[in-house]
Every structure is written in C-alpha cells, then in structure tokens.
CSV table of C-alpha atoms and ligand atoms in Angstrom, one decimal:
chain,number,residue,atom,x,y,z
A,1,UNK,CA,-6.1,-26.7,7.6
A,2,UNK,CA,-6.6,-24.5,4.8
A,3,UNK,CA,-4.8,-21.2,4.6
A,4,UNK,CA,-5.1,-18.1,2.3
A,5,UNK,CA,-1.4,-18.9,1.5
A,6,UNK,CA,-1.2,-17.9,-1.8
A,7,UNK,CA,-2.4,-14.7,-1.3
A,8,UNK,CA,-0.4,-14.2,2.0
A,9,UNK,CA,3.1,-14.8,0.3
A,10,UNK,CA,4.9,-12.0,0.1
A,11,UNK,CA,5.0,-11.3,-3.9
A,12,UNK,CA,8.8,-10.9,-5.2
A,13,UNK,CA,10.3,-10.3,-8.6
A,14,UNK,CA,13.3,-11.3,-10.0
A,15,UNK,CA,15.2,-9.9,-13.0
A,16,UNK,CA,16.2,-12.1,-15.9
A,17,UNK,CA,18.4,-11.6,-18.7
A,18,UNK,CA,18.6,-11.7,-22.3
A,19,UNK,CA,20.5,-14.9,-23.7
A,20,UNK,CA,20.6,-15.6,-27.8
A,21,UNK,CA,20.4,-19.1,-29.2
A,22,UNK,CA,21.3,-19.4,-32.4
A,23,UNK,CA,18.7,-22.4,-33.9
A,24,UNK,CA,18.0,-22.3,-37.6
A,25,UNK,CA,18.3,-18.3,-37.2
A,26,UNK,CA,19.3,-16.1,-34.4
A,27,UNK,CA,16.0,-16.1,-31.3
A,28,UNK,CA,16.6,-14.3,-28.3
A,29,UNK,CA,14.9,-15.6,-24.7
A,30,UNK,CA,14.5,-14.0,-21.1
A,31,UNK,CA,15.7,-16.3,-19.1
A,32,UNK,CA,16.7,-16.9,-14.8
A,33,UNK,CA,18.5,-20.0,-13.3
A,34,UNK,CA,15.5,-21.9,-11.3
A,35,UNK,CA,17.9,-21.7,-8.4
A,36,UNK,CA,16.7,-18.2,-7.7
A,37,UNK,CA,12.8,-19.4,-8.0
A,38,UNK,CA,13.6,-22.0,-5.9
A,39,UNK,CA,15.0,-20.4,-2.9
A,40,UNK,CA,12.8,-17.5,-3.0
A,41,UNK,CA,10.0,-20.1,-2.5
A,42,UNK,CA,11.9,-22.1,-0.1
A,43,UNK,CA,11.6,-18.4,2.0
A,44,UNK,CA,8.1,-18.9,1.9
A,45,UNK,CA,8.0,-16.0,-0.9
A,46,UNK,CA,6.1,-16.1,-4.6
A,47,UNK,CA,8.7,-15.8,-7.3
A,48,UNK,CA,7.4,-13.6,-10.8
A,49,UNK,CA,10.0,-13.3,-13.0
A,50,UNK,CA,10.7,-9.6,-14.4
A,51,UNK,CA,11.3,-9.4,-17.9
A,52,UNK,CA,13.1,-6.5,-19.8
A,53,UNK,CA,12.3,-4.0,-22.4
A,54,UNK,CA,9.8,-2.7,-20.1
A,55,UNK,CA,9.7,1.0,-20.4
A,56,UNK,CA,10.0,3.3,-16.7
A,57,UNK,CA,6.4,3.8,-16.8
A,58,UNK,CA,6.0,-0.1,-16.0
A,59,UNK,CA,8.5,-1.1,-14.2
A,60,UNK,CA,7.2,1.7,-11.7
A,61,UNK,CA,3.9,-0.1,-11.9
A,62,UNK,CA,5.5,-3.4,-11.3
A,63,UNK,CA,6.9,-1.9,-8.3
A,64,UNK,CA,4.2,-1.1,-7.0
A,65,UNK,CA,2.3,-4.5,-6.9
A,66,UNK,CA,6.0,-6.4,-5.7
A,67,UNK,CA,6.4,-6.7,-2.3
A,68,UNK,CA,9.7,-7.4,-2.6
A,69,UNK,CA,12.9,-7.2,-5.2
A,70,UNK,CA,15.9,-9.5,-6.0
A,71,UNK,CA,18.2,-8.5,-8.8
A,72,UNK,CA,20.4,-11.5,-10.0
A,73,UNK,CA,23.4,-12.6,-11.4
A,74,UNK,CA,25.1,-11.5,-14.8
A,75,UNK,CA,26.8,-9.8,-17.1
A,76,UNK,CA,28.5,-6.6,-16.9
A,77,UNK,CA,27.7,-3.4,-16.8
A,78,UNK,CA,28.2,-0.7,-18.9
A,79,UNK,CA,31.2,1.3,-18.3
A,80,UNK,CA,29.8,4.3,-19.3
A,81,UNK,CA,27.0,4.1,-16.1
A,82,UNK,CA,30.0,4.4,-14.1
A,83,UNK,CA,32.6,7.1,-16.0
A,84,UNK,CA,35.0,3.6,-16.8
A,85,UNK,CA,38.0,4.4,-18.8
A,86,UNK,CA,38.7,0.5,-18.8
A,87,UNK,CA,36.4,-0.8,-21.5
A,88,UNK,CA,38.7,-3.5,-22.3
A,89,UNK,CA,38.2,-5.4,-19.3
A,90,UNK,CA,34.1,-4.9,-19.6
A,91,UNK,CA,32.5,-7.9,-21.4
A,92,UNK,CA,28.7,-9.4,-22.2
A,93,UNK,CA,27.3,-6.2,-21.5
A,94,UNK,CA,23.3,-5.6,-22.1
A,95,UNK,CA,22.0,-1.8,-22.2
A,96,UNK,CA,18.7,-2.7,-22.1
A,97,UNK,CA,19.4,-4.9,-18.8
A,98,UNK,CA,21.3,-2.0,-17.1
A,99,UNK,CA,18.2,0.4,-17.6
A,100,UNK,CA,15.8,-1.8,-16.1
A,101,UNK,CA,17.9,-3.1,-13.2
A,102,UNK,CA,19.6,0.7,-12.1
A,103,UNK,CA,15.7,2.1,-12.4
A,104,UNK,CA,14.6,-1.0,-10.5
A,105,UNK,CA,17.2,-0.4,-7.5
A,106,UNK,CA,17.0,3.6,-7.6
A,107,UNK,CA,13.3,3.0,-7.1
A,108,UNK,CA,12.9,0.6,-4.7
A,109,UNK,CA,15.8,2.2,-2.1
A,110,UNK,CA,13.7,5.8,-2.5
A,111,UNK,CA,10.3,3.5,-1.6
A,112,UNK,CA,12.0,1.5,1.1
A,113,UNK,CA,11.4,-1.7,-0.9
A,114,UNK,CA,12.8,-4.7,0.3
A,115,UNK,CA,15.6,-5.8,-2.4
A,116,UNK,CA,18.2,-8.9,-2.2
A,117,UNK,CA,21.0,-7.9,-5.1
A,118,UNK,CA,23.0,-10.8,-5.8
A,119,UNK,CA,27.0,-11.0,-7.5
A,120,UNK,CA,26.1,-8.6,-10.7
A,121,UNK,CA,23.2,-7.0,-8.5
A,122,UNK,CA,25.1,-6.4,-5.7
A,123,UNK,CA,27.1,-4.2,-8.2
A,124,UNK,CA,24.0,-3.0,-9.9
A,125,UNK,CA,23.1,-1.5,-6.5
A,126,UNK,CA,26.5,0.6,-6.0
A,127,UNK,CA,26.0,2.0,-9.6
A,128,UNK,CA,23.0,3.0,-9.0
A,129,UNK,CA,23.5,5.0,-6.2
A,130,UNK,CA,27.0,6.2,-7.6
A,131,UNK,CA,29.5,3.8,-7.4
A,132,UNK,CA,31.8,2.6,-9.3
A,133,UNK,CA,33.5,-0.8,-10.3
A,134,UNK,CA,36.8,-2.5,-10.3
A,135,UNK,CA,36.5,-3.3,-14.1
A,136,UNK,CA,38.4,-6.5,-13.6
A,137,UNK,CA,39.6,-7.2,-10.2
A,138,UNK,CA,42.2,-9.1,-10.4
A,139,UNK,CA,43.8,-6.4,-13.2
A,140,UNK,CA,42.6,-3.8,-11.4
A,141,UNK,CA,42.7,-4.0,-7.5
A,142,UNK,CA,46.1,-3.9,-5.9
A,143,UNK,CA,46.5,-7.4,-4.3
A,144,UNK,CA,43.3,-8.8,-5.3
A,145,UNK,CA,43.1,-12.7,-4.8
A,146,UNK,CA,41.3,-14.8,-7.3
A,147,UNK,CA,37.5,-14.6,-7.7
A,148,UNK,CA,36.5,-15.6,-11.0
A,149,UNK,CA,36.0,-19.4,-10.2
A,150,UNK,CA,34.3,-20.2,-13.5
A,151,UNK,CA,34.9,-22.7,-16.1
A,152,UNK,CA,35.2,-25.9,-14.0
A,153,UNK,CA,34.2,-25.0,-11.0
A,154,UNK,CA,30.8,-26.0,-9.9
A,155,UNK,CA,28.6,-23.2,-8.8
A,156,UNK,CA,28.9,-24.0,-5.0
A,157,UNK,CA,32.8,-24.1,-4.8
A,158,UNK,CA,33.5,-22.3,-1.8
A,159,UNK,CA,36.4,-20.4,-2.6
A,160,UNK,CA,36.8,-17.8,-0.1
A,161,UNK,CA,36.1,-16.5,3.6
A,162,UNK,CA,34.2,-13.3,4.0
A,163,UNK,CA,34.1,-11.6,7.4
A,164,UNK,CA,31.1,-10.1,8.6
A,165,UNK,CA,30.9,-6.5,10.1
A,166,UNK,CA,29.0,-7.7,13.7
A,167,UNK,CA,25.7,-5.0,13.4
A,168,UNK,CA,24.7,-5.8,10.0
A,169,UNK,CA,21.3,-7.1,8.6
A,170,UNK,CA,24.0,-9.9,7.0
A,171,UNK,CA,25.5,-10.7,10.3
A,172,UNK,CA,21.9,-11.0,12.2
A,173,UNK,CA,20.7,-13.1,8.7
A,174,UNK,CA,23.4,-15.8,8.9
A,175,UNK,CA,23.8,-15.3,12.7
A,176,UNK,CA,27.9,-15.6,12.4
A,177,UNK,CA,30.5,-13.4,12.0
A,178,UNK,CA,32.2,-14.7,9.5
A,179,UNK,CA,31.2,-17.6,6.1
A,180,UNK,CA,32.9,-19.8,3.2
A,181,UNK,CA,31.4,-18.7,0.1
A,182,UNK,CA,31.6,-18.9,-3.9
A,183,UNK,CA,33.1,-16.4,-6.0
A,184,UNK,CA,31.6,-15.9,-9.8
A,185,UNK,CA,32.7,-12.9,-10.5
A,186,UNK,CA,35.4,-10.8,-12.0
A,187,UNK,CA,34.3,-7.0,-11.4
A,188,UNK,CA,33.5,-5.8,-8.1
A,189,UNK,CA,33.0,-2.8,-5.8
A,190,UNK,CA,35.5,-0.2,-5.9
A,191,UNK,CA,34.1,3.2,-4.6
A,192,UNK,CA,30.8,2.7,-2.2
A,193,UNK,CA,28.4,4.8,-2.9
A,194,UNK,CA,26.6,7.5,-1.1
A,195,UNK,CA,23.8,5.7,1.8
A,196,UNK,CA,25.4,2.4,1.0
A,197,UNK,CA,27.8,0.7,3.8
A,198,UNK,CA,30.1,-2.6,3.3
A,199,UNK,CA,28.8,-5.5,5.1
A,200,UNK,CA,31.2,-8.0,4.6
A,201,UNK,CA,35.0,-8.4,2.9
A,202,UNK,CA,36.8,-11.0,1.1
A,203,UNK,CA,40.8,-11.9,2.6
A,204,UNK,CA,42.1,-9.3,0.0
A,205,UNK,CA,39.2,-6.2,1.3
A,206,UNK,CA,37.2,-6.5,-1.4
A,207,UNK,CA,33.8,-5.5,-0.4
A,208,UNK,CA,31.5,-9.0,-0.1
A,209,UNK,CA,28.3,-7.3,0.7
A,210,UNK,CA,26.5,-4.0,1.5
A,211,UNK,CA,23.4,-2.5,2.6
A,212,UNK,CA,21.8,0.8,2.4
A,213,UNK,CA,21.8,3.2,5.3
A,214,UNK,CA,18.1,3.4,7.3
A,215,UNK,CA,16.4,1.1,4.7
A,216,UNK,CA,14.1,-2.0,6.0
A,217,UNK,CA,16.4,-4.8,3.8
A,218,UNK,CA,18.4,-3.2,0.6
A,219,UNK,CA,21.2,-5.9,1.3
A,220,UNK,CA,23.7,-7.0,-1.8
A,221,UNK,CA,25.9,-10.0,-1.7
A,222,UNK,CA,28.8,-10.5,-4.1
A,223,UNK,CA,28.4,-14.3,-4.0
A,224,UNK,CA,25.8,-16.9,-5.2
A,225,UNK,CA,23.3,-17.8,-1.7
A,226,UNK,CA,21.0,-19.4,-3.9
A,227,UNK,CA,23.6,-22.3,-5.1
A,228,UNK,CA,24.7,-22.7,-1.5
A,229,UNK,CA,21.7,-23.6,0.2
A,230,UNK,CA,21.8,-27.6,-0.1
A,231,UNK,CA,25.2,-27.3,1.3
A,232,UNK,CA,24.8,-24.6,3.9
A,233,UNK,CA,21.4,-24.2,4.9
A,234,UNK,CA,22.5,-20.8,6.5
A,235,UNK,CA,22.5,-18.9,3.3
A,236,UNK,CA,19.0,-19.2,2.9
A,237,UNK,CA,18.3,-16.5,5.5
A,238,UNK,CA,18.9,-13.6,3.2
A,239,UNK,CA,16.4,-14.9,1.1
A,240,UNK,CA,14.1,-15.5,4.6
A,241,UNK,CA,15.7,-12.0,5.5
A,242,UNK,CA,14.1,-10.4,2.6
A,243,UNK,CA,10.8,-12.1,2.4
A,244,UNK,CA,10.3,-11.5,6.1
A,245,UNK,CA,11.0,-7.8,5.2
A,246,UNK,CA,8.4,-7.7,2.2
A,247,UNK,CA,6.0,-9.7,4.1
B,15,MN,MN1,34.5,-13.2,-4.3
C-alpha cells in the first residue's frame, strides 16, 4: 500500500550543541546523539536537527513550520539567566545555546507547541519561564542523593526511582505510577516556575519531571528516555506522547 507518509509525519526539531575538535587547528561542529533521531522516528515523527546561531527572527520561522519541539541534553546554563550567585559550580556553559533554546521554549509554550525537554531541557524549560537551578545538587540541595552517574557508567544505568504524580501527561505516557531511570545530571530544579507543575520526584524530592499548566504536551524529563528504550520499551511513549500531540 502506498501512503503519503512522509508528508503525514509529524515534523519535529531537535536542538544540537556546539562541540570543538581540536584537529590541526581548532573547528567547531553542531552536533546531537543519533539516539534522539532515533527514537523520535521510532514515534513515527521526522527528526530535523536545529542548529544554533540562528537569530529570533528564524528560529520564530522555524517554529512555525515544526510541528513539534524536543530540547536535548547538555551543558549548563548560564547563571546569570537565573540570578545564580554560585558560578563555581556552573561548568561547559554556551551563551549562544541558552539564547536559542530559552527563545525556543518561551515560544513554543505561548503557541501551545508540543515540546519534549530532556535532562538539560527539562531545566532549560523552568528557566525560561522563571525558574531557577540547584547549581550543583549534590552541593547545593539539603539531602540530595547522587545523580551525576557519569564517567563509567553507561548511559542506560538506572540509578534511581522516580514517583509519578497519578494525573499527569507522564503518568498516562508510561501508564505507571512510578519508573527506574538514569540520572546524567548534576544541576536540577530548584524553584518551579510560574504555569509549570512537578510531574515526578526522585527518593531525595528532587523534581524528575514537569509540565506546563493547560498546554497540549510541554512535558520535561530530568532523565535520558531516549537511552532507555532498548531496555524499557515504556519510555518511548513520551516521545509517542509528543508526536501524537504534534501530529
Ligand atoms: Mn536524577
């Protein structure tokens, strides 16, 4: 049977990021793990790959031809987008990352685009909407457990729970009240911002997930879904959950 398939999948952008390679001289790259790619076309969405140094002008363009958003992993953010007095604990920090990403959310939660924000986007998200960030969480956040399972680790190391508040788009997207997930990170979510609710918590309260108040699917994720998916099936949902949403 022949479809119109390629013009029927919902069309969904994903950030990248700047990384340096130093060969003979210094040459800069946008780059993305293919894992994202991969399980936004497992969702039955077409993956285009944002890059930066767009000006506001054209990433509101871009917005408008996306049907859907996914801001990925990464780096810091900039203190300064969130009043931080902390800069010592802020590391691998890009400017030019943090304008396109905190236009990118602002925009598509006033247009009710549909937006999956993952580890770094998921705290992209609250600063955009007037969050702020645990700097360092372990330093930082009284009783904080480990999350910064780096170094060693493979990507899909589950190394915590995270309990699932019961009316949530991520509680009807996994279909359980509670998941084993990885932890990459070292910042997190401190103060929630305005029109954002939590969604999910780590055994210490750390805030594992939120979505934004009366939107169609603005849901973050602190964790990595797209490395869990050979292991746990499940976690491909939210990436189902927002293609469904953009379709
Ligand atoms: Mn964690």
């Amino acid at each position: 049977m022949t479809t119109n398939r390629n013009t029927s999948r919902p069309l969904i952008g994903l950030t990248t990021y700047r990384k340096t390679i130093t060969q003979t001289s210094s040459v800069s790259y946008l780059a993305l793990m293919p894992s994202y790619i991969e399980a936004v076309t497992a969702a039955g969405g077409l993956p285009v790959m944002i890059p930066l140094g767009l000006d506001e002008e054209s990433l509101a363009a871009l917005l408008d031809r996306l049907d859907g958003l996914v801001l990925t992993g990464g780096g810091d953010i900039s203190g300064a987008r969130y009043r931080s007095a902390h800069a010592e604990y802020i590391f691998d920090v890009d400017e030019d990352r943090d304008r396109v990403e905190l236009t990118l959310a602002r925009e598509a939660i006033e247009r009710d685009k549909p937006l999956l924000a993952i580890c770094r986007g998921h705290q992209v998200l609250n600063v955009a909407l007037g969050g702020t960030l645990y700097e360092d969480v372990f330093k930082r956040m009284p009783g904080a457990m480990k999350h910064d399972y780096f170094g060693d680790f493979p990507r899909s190391h589950l190394a915590h729970m995270v309990t699932i508040e019961p009316d949530s788009k991520l509680a009807m997207a996994l279909g359980r009240g509670e998941a084993k997930v990885n932890s990459l990170h070292h910042q997190g979510i401190r103060d929630l911002a305005p029109g954002l609710k939590a969604a999910a918590y780590a055994p210490d309260g750390l805030i594992e997930s939120v979505e934004a108040d009366g939107h169609p699917f603005a849901v973050g994720v602190q964790w990595h879904p797209e490395n869990l998916i050979a292991d746990e099936p499940a976690m491909l949902a939210l990436f189902r959950g927002l293609v469904d949403a953009a379709g």
